[in-house]
Amino acid sequence: MTSEVLFAGLGLAEPLLRAVSDAGYTHPTPIQAQAIPLVLSGGDLLATAQTGTGKTAGFTLPVLHRLNTTQPARQPAAGRPRCLILTPTRELAAQVEESVRTYGKHVPLTSLVMFGGVNINPQIAALRRRVDILVATPGRLLDHVGQKTLDLSGIEILVLDEADRMLDMGFIRDIRKILALLPAKRQNLLFSATFSDEIRELADGLLDNPGRVDVARRNTASELVQQSVHLIGQKQKRELLAHLVKKHDWRQVLVFTRTKHGANRLAEYLGKQGIPSAAIHGNKSQNARIRALTDFKEGTLPVLVATDIAARGLDIDQLPQVVNFELPNVPEDYVHRIGRTGRAGSAGAAVSLVDGEELKLLGAIERLIKRPIERVTIDDFVPAPISDSAPPAPAHRQQPPRGNRGPRPGQGALQERNRGQARNGARPAQRGNGRAAPQHKKNG
Ligand code: AMP
């Protein structure tokens, strides 16, 4: 993921290069090598890049450079930031602001993160001081505008991070309201993992002759990640999951469920089976989410159960193991989910637990990734009989419902056994990610 270009050749000021070096990075990633000079030149930017490409430093570093080396458009004042970074989720906002502090630690600029779901008063108090860079989710930002605690008339640089997620999550009206509050003369940077018609429309209205950076979509996840499917009834899934975690001694596994309720129930069940687990979703308090994420990253919490929405924007990738407890309704989400593993050459595996009702979804996923996913059976797993339905067939004889039978092109072979299981049990590649950011912090 790195290139032969050095950070030192990109035009960044010395205090920023020092912070990059402190963080342990020598070579920019491809998006950094391309985006940093473009942003430094002052023009607008349209970048297609996913989480994991180094995009955050790709905009944070040149933004810090520009703010530090140019005169403010308006006299700096309390609650009147010069740069606004909008993100779809609270977690992403916290992570981006953490990056701002990491890379801005040797320059005298201040940053603030604000998002909903937490008390607004500390944010109001923080806005009584000087804030150069504001990282925010759209809803809470508009709350502050409504309360007149925030003045957007000094914004010189606007960054929309994960713009496609913001649109997916229905933030387009909020974004338009915010755009209407910004000075017309400003630099705009738009980052998106995908380039859809909606993004094109947003970009057309927002960006002036933008520089383009395209980092190839990481569809290659489907090639790098060792994927398998267990065909199993919905009711036996949780037992099979507990069995797999114990059998392979999985120490860091991200489990996706479709609903918040399902995430809660599953985490509770696993806890009762002696597997420490936490659920992470929109109904959890911010503190609970941050605690779960920190424990998970540090390796003290082996299982994190998440909905797709909650998992978006989380800086957790390079995981050894992802489990799809249910398949996502949208095939592209499968690629996003498994893209959390197997990054940068590290071993990764994705296991999907699929019941008869999900076979159509499985077919759609296989068409998208253009390959069959291996069906695997577990010889030593015998599900407990279920009282309110017919006893299940032993797992090793499990078959999909009639009409879906047999290995067919695009469906994979049904009875292949346990290939790759040893790899599934690989120890996690630990990452030294920091904790979520506090609300306000002075840099430099
Ligand atoms: P991002 O895509 O911004 O979420 O970054 C993904 C991960 O890459 C983060 O954990 C960064 O700390 C890390 N990273 C950013 N820049 C570099 C770099 N130049 N070399 C190696 N890792 C990096």
Coordinates of C-alpha atoms and ligand atoms in Angstrom, one line a residue:
M1 CA 0.0 0.0 0.0
T2 CA 3.0 2.3 0.2
S3 CA 4.8 3.9 -2.7
E4 CA 8.4 4.9 -3.5
V5 CA 7.6 8.5 -2.9
L6 CA 8.7 9.9 0.5
F7 CA 6.6 12.1 2.7
A8 CA 9.4 14.7 2.6
G9 CA 8.8 15.2 -1.1
L10 CA 5.2 16.2 -0.9
G11 CA 5.6 19.8 0.1
L12 CA 4.4 19.5 3.8
A13 CA 6.0 21.8 6.4
E14 CA 8.5 20.4 8.8
P15 CA 6.3 20.2 11.9
L16 CA 3.9 18.0 10.0
L17 CA 6.6 15.8 8.7
R18 CA 7.9 15.4 12.2
A19 CA 4.4 14.3 13.4
V20 CA 4.2 11.8 10.5
S21 CA 7.6 10.5 11.5
D22 CA 6.5 10.3 15.2
A23 CA 3.6 8.2 14.0
G24 CA 6.1 5.8 12.4
Y25 CA 5.2 6.5 8.8
T26 CA 7.9 7.0 6.1
H27 CA 6.1 6.4 2.8
P28 CA 2.8 7.9 1.9
T29 CA 0.1 5.6 0.7
P30 CA -1.0 6.1 -2.9
I31 CA -3.9 8.3 -1.9
Q32 CA -1.7 10.4 0.3
A33 CA 0.9 10.7 -2.5
Q34 CA -1.7 11.9 -4.9
A35 CA -4.1 13.9 -2.7
I36 CA -1.6 15.9 -0.5
P37 CA 0.0 18.0 -3.3
L38 CA -3.5 18.6 -4.8
V39 CA -4.9 19.9 -1.6
L40 CA -1.8 21.9 -0.9
S41 CA -2.3 23.7 -4.2
G42 CA -5.6 25.0 -2.9
G43 CA -7.9 23.4 -5.4
D44 CA -11.0 21.3 -4.8
L45 CA -10.7 17.5 -4.7
L46 CA -12.8 14.5 -5.5
A47 CA -11.3 11.3 -4.1
T48 CA -12.6 7.8 -4.3
A49 CA -11.0 5.8 -1.6
Q50 CA -12.2 3.5 1.2
T51 CA -11.3 3.3 4.8
G52 CA -7.9 1.6 5.2
T53 CA -6.2 3.4 2.3
G54 CA -4.8 6.2 4.6
K55 CA -7.3 8.7 3.3
T56 CA -7.6 10.5 6.7
A57 CA -4.0 11.6 6.7
G58 CA -4.5 12.3 3.0
F59 CA -6.7 15.3 3.9
T60 CA -5.7 16.0 7.5
L61 CA -2.0 16.7 6.7
P62 CA -2.5 19.3 3.9
V63 CA -5.4 20.9 5.7
L64 CA -3.2 21.4 8.7
H65 CA -0.4 22.8 6.5
R66 CA -2.7 25.3 4.8
L67 CA -4.3 26.5 8.0
N68 CA -0.9 26.9 9.5
T69 CA 0.7 28.8 6.6
T70 CA -2.1 31.0 5.4
Q71 CA -3.8 34.0 7.0
P72 CA -7.3 33.3 8.3
A73 CA -10.0 34.7 6.0
R74 CA -11.7 36.2 9.0
Q75 CA -10.3 37.3 12.3
P76 CA -10.1 34.1 14.5
A77 CA -12.8 34.1 17.1
A78 CA -14.4 31.8 19.6
G79 CA -16.8 29.3 18.0
R80 CA -15.7 30.3 14.5
P81 CA -13.7 27.4 12.9
R82 CA -11.7 27.7 9.7
C83 CA -12.1 24.1 8.6
L84 CA -15.1 21.9 8.9
I85 CA -14.8 18.1 8.5
L86 CA -18.2 16.3 8.2
T87 CA -18.5 12.6 8.8
P88 CA -21.4 10.2 8.8
T89 CA -20.8 8.6 12.2
R90 CA -19.7 9.5 15.7
E91 CA -16.9 7.0 15.7
L92 CA -15.5 8.2 12.5
A93 CA -15.7 11.8 13.8
A94 CA -13.8 10.8 16.9
Q95 CA -11.2 9.0 14.9
V96 CA -10.7 11.8 12.4
E97 CA -10.3 14.3 15.2
E98 CA -7.8 12.0 16.8
S99 CA -5.8 12.0 13.5
V100 CA -6.0 15.9 13.5
R101 CA -4.4 15.9 16.9
T102 CA -1.8 13.2 16.0
Y103 CA -0.6 15.1 12.9
G104 CA -1.2 18.6 14.3
K105 CA 0.7 18.1 17.5
H106 CA 3.6 20.4 16.5
V107 CA 1.5 23.2 15.1
P108 CA -0.5 25.7 17.1
L109 CA -3.9 24.8 15.8
T110 CA -6.9 23.7 17.8
S111 CA -9.5 21.1 17.1
L112 CA -12.9 20.0 18.4
V113 CA -15.1 17.0 17.7
M114 CA -18.9 17.2 18.1
F115 CA -21.5 14.5 17.6
G116 CA -25.0 13.7 18.9
G117 CA -26.0 11.3 21.6
V118 CA -23.9 13.0 24.2
N119 CA -24.6 16.1 26.4
I120 CA -24.4 19.3 24.3
N121 CA -23.2 21.5 27.1
P122 CA -19.5 20.5 27.1
Q123 CA -19.5 21.2 23.3
I124 CA -21.0 24.6 23.9
A125 CA -18.4 25.3 26.5
A126 CA -15.6 24.2 24.1
L127 CA -17.0 26.5 21.5
R128 CA -16.3 29.5 23.8
R129 CA -12.7 29.0 23.0
R130 CA -10.8 29.2 19.7
V131 CA -11.4 26.2 17.4
D132 CA -9.6 26.0 14.1
I133 CA -10.7 22.6 12.9
L134 CA -14.2 21.2 13.7
V135 CA -15.0 17.6 13.1
A136 CA -18.7 16.9 13.3
T137 CA -21.7 14.8 12.4
P138 CA -24.3 16.8 10.5
G139 CA -27.2 16.6 13.0
R140 CA -25.4 17.9 16.0
L141 CA -23.7 20.6 14.0
L142 CA -27.1 21.9 13.0
D143 CA -28.2 21.8 16.6
H144 CA -25.3 24.2 17.4
V145 CA -26.1 26.4 14.5
G146 CA -29.7 26.6 15.8
Q147 CA -28.5 27.5 19.2
K148 CA -26.2 30.1 17.8
T149 CA -23.2 28.6 19.6
L150 CA -21.4 28.0 16.3
D151 CA -20.5 30.4 13.6
L152 CA -19.7 28.9 10.2
S153 CA -18.9 32.2 8.4
G154 CA -15.1 31.6 8.8
I155 CA -14.9 28.2 7.0
E156 CA -12.1 28.2 4.5
I157 CA -11.9 24.4 3.9
L158 CA -14.8 21.9 3.9
V159 CA -14.2 18.2 3.9
L160 CA -17.0 15.7 3.4
D161 CA -15.6 12.3 4.6
E162 CA -17.3 9.1 3.5
A163 CA -19.8 11.1 1.5
D164 CA -21.5 8.0 0.1
R165 CA -22.2 6.8 3.7
M166 CA -23.7 10.2 4.6
L167 CA -26.1 9.9 1.6
D168 CA -26.9 6.3 2.5
M169 CA -27.7 7.4 6.0
G170 CA -30.1 10.1 4.8
F171 CA -28.0 13.2 5.6
I172 CA -28.4 14.9 2.2
R173 CA -30.9 17.5 3.5
D174 CA -28.7 18.3 6.5
I175 CA -25.6 18.6 4.2
R176 CA -27.5 21.0 1.9
K177 CA -28.5 23.1 4.9
I178 CA -24.9 23.2 6.1
L179 CA -23.6 24.1 2.7
A180 CA -25.9 27.1 2.5
L181 CA -24.4 28.4 5.8
L182 CA -20.8 28.4 4.5
P183 CA -18.9 31.2 2.7
A184 CA -19.0 30.8 -1.0
K185 CA -15.2 31.1 -1.4
R186 CA -13.7 28.0 0.1
Q187 CA -11.8 24.9 -0.7
N188 CA -13.9 21.7 -0.9
L189 CA -12.7 18.1 -0.5
L190 CA -15.0 15.2 -1.1
F191 CA -14.1 11.7 -0.1
S192 CA -16.2 8.7 -1.0
A193 CA -15.7 4.9 -1.1
T194 CA -17.9 4.6 -4.2
F195 CA -18.8 6.9 -7.1
S196 CA -22.5 6.7 -7.7
D197 CA -24.9 9.0 -9.6
E198 CA -25.8 10.6 -6.2
I199 CA -22.2 11.3 -5.4
R200 CA -21.6 12.7 -8.9
E201 CA -24.6 15.0 -8.5
L202 CA -23.4 16.2 -5.1
A203 CA -19.8 16.7 -6.4
D204 CA -21.1 18.6 -9.5
G205 CA -22.9 21.1 -7.2
L206 CA -20.1 21.4 -4.7
L207 CA -16.8 21.2 -6.4
D208 CA -15.1 23.6 -8.7
N209 CA -12.9 22.0 -11.3
P210 CA -11.8 19.3 -8.8
G211 CA -8.6 17.3 -8.9
R212 CA -9.4 13.6 -9.1
V213 CA -7.8 10.8 -7.1
D214 CA -9.0 7.3 -7.5
V215 CA -7.6 4.6 -5.4
A216 CA -8.8 1.3 -6.8
R217 CA -11.7 -0.2 -5.0
R218 CA -10.7 -2.9 -2.7
N219 CA -12.9 -5.5 -4.3
T220 CA -9.7 -7.5 -4.1
A221 CA -10.9 -8.3 -0.5
S222 CA -12.9 -11.0 -2.2
E223 CA -9.7 -12.5 -3.5
L224 CA -7.5 -12.0 -0.4
V225 CA -9.9 -13.1 2.3
Q226 CA -10.5 -16.8 2.8
Q227 CA -14.3 -17.1 2.7
S228 CA -16.5 -20.0 3.7
V229 CA -20.2 -20.6 4.3
H230 CA -21.8 -22.9 6.9
L231 CA -25.3 -23.8 5.9
I232 CA -27.3 -23.9 9.1
G233 CA -30.7 -23.2 10.5
Q234 CA -31.2 -19.7 12.0
K235 CA -31.9 -21.2 15.4
Q236 CA -28.6 -23.1 15.6
K237 CA -26.4 -20.3 14.4
R238 CA -25.6 -19.0 17.8
E239 CA -24.6 -22.4 19.1
L240 CA -22.4 -22.9 16.0
L241 CA -20.8 -19.5 16.5
A242 CA -19.9 -20.3 20.1
H243 CA -18.5 -23.6 19.0
L244 CA -16.4 -22.0 16.3
V245 CA -15.0 -19.3 18.6
K246 CA -14.0 -21.9 21.2
K247 CA -12.8 -24.5 18.8
H248 CA -10.5 -22.1 16.9
D249 CA -9.7 -20.0 19.9
W250 CA -10.7 -16.8 18.0
R251 CA -9.4 -13.9 20.0
Q252 CA -10.7 -11.0 17.9
V253 CA -13.8 -11.6 15.8
L254 CA -16.2 -9.0 14.4
V255 CA -19.7 -10.5 14.1
F256 CA -22.3 -8.9 11.9
T257 CA -26.0 -9.1 12.6
R258 CA -28.9 -7.5 10.8
T259 CA -30.6 -5.9 13.7
K260 CA -29.7 -4.1 16.9
H261 CA -31.9 -6.5 18.9
G262 CA -30.2 -9.5 17.3
A263 CA -26.8 -8.0 18.2
N264 CA -27.8 -7.6 21.8
R265 CA -29.3 -11.1 22.1
L266 CA -26.2 -12.7 20.5
A267 CA -23.7 -10.8 22.7
E268 CA -25.8 -11.9 25.7
Y269 CA -25.8 -15.5 24.6
L270 CA -22.1 -15.6 23.9
G271 CA -21.4 -14.1 27.3
K272 CA -23.4 -16.9 29.0
Q273 CA -21.3 -19.4 27.1
G274 CA -18.2 -17.9 28.7
I275 CA -17.2 -15.8 25.6
P276 CA -16.8 -12.1 26.5
S277 CA -18.8 -10.2 24.0
A278 CA -20.3 -6.7 23.5
A279 CA -22.9 -5.4 21.0
I280 CA -22.3 -2.1 19.3
H281 CA -25.1 -0.2 17.6
G282 CA -26.9 3.1 17.5
N283 CA -29.0 2.5 20.7
K284 CA -25.9 2.1 22.8
S285 CA -24.6 5.1 24.7
Q286 CA -21.5 6.7 23.3
N287 CA -19.5 5.6 26.4
A288 CA -20.6 2.0 26.0
R289 CA -19.6 2.0 22.3
I290 CA -16.2 3.6 23.0
R291 CA -15.5 1.2 25.8
A292 CA -16.4 -1.8 23.7
L293 CA -14.4 -0.7 20.8
T294 CA -11.3 0.1 22.9
D295 CA -11.5 -3.3 24.6
F296 CA -11.9 -5.0 21.3
K297 CA -9.0 -3.2 19.7
E298 CA -6.8 -3.9 22.7
G299 CA -7.6 -7.6 22.6
T300 CA -9.4 -7.9 25.9
L301 CA -12.8 -8.3 24.3
P302 CA -12.7 -11.2 21.8
V303 CA -16.1 -10.7 20.2
L304 CA -17.7 -7.6 19.0
V305 CA -21.2 -7.9 17.6
A306 CA -22.2 -5.1 15.3
T307 CA -24.9 -4.0 12.8
D308 CA -23.7 -2.7 9.4
I309 CA -24.5 0.9 10.3
A310 CA -22.6 0.7 13.6
A311 CA -19.6 -0.9 11.9
R312 CA -19.4 1.8 9.2
G313 CA -16.5 4.2 9.7
L314 CA -15.0 2.2 12.6
D315 CA -11.2 2.2 12.3
I316 CA -11.1 -1.6 12.7
D317 CA -9.7 -3.5 9.9
Q318 CA -6.9 -6.0 9.4
L319 CA -9.0 -8.3 11.6
P320 CA -8.2 -12.0 11.5
Q321 CA -11.8 -13.0 11.5
V322 CA -15.2 -11.7 10.5
V323 CA -18.4 -13.6 10.9
N324 CA -21.6 -12.9 9.0
F325 CA -24.2 -14.2 11.5
E326 CA -26.7 -13.1 8.9
L327 CA -26.0 -12.1 5.3
P328 CA -26.5 -8.5 4.5
N329 CA -29.4 -7.6 2.2
V330 CA -27.2 -5.6 0.0
P331 CA -24.4 -7.7 -1.6
E332 CA -22.0 -4.8 -1.6
D333 CA -22.2 -4.8 2.2
Y334 CA -20.8 -8.3 2.2
V335 CA -17.7 -7.0 0.4
H336 CA -17.4 -4.1 2.9
R337 CA -17.8 -6.5 5.8
I338 CA -15.1 -9.0 4.6
G339 CA -12.9 -6.1 3.6
R340 CA -12.3 -5.7 7.3
T341 CA -10.0 -8.7 7.2
G342 CA -7.0 -9.7 5.2
R343 CA -5.7 -6.2 4.6
A344 CA -2.2 -5.4 3.5
G345 CA -1.3 -9.0 3.1
S346 CA -2.3 -10.1 6.6
A347 CA -4.2 -13.4 6.9
G348 CA -8.0 -13.0 7.1
A349 CA -11.0 -15.2 7.1
A350 CA -14.7 -14.5 6.7
V351 CA -17.3 -17.1 7.8
S352 CA -20.9 -16.7 6.9
L353 CA -23.7 -18.6 8.6
V354 CA -26.4 -19.0 6.1
D355 CA -29.9 -20.5 6.5
G356 CA -32.3 -21.6 3.7
E357 CA -34.0 -18.2 3.5
E358 CA -30.7 -16.5 2.8
L359 CA -29.6 -18.7 -0.2
K360 CA -30.9 -16.1 -2.6
L361 CA -28.7 -13.4 -0.9
L362 CA -25.8 -15.8 -1.1
G363 CA -26.3 -16.3 -4.8
A364 CA -26.4 -12.5 -5.3
I365 CA -23.1 -12.1 -3.4
E366 CA -21.4 -14.8 -5.4
R367 CA -22.5 -13.1 -8.6
L368 CA -21.1 -9.8 -7.3
I369 CA -17.7 -11.3 -6.3
K370 CA -17.7 -13.5 -9.4
R371 CA -16.8 -16.7 -7.5
P372 CA -18.5 -19.4 -5.5
I373 CA -17.9 -19.4 -1.8
E374 CA -16.8 -22.7 -0.3
R375 CA -19.4 -24.5 1.8
V376 CA -17.9 -26.0 4.8
T377 CA -19.3 -28.5 7.3
I378 CA -18.2 -29.1 10.9
D379 CA -17.9 -32.7 11.9
D380 CA -17.7 -32.2 15.6
F381 CA -20.7 -29.9 15.8
V382 CA -24.0 -31.5 16.7
P383 CA -26.7 -28.9 17.3
A384 CA -29.0 -29.4 20.3
P385 CA -32.5 -30.4 19.3
I386 CA -34.9 -27.5 19.1
S387 CA -38.2 -27.9 20.8
D388 CA -40.5 -26.0 18.5
S389 CA -39.4 -27.5 15.2
A390 CA -38.3 -30.8 13.7
P391 CA -34.9 -32.0 15.0
P392 CA -32.3 -30.7 12.6
A393 CA -30.3 -32.9 10.4
P394 CA -26.7 -33.5 11.6
A395 CA -24.6 -30.6 10.4
H396 CA -22.4 -32.8 8.2
R397 CA -25.4 -33.9 6.2
Q398 CA -27.0 -30.5 6.0
Q399 CA -28.4 -29.5 2.6
P400 CA -30.1 -26.4 1.3
P401 CA -33.8 -26.6 0.7
R402 CA -35.1 -28.3 -2.4
G403 CA -34.7 -26.3 -5.5
N404 CA -31.4 -25.0 -4.4
R405 CA -29.6 -28.2 -4.2
G406 CA -26.4 -29.4 -5.6
P407 CA -23.2 -27.7 -6.6
R408 CA -24.0 -25.4 -9.4
P409 CA -21.9 -22.8 -11.1
G410 CA -22.0 -19.8 -8.8
Q411 CA -23.0 -21.9 -5.9
G412 CA -19.9 -23.9 -4.9
A413 CA -19.6 -27.4 -3.8
L414 CA -21.8 -28.4 -0.8
Q415 CA -19.9 -31.1 0.9
E416 CA -16.4 -29.9 1.0
R417 CA -15.0 -30.1 4.5
N418 CA -13.1 -27.9 6.7
R419 CA -10.6 -26.6 4.3
G420 CA -8.7 -23.7 5.6
Q421 CA -9.9 -24.1 9.2
A422 CA -6.4 -24.0 10.5
R423 CA -6.0 -20.7 8.9
N424 CA -9.2 -19.5 10.5
G425 CA -7.7 -20.1 13.8
A426 CA -4.8 -17.8 13.2
R427 CA -3.8 -15.4 15.9
P428 CA -5.0 -11.8 15.4
A429 CA -2.7 -9.3 13.9
Q430 CA -2.8 -6.7 16.7
R431 CA -3.1 -3.1 15.9
G432 CA -2.0 -0.3 18.1
N433 CA -5.0 1.9 17.7
G434 CA -5.7 4.7 20.2
R435 CA -8.7 5.3 22.3
A436 CA -11.5 7.5 21.1
A437 CA -10.8 11.2 21.4
P438 CA -11.8 13.4 24.2
Q439 CA -14.1 16.3 23.3
H440 CA -11.6 19.1 23.1
K441 CA -7.9 19.3 22.9
K442 CA -5.4 22.0 22.2
N443 CA -2.7 21.0 19.7
G444 CA 0.8 22.2 19.9
Ligands
AMP1 P1 -7.6 5.5 7.0 O1 -7.8 4.9 5.6 O2 -7.4 6.9 7.0 O3 -8.7 5.1 7.9 O4 -6.2 4.8 7.5 C1 -6.0 3.5 7.7 C2 -4.9 3.1 8.6 O5 -3.6 3.4 7.9 C3 -4.8 3.9 9.8 O6 -4.7 3.0 10.9 C4 -3.6 4.8 9.7 O7 -3.0 5.0 10.9 C5 -2.7 4.0 8.8 N1 -1.8 4.9 7.9 C6 -2.1 6.1 7.5 N2 -1.1 6.6 6.7 C7 -0.2 5.6 6.7 C8 1.1 5.5 6.0 N3 1.6 6.4 5.3 N4 1.8 4.3 6.2 C9 1.3 3.3 6.9 N5 0.1 3.3 7.6 C10 -0.6 4.5 7.4

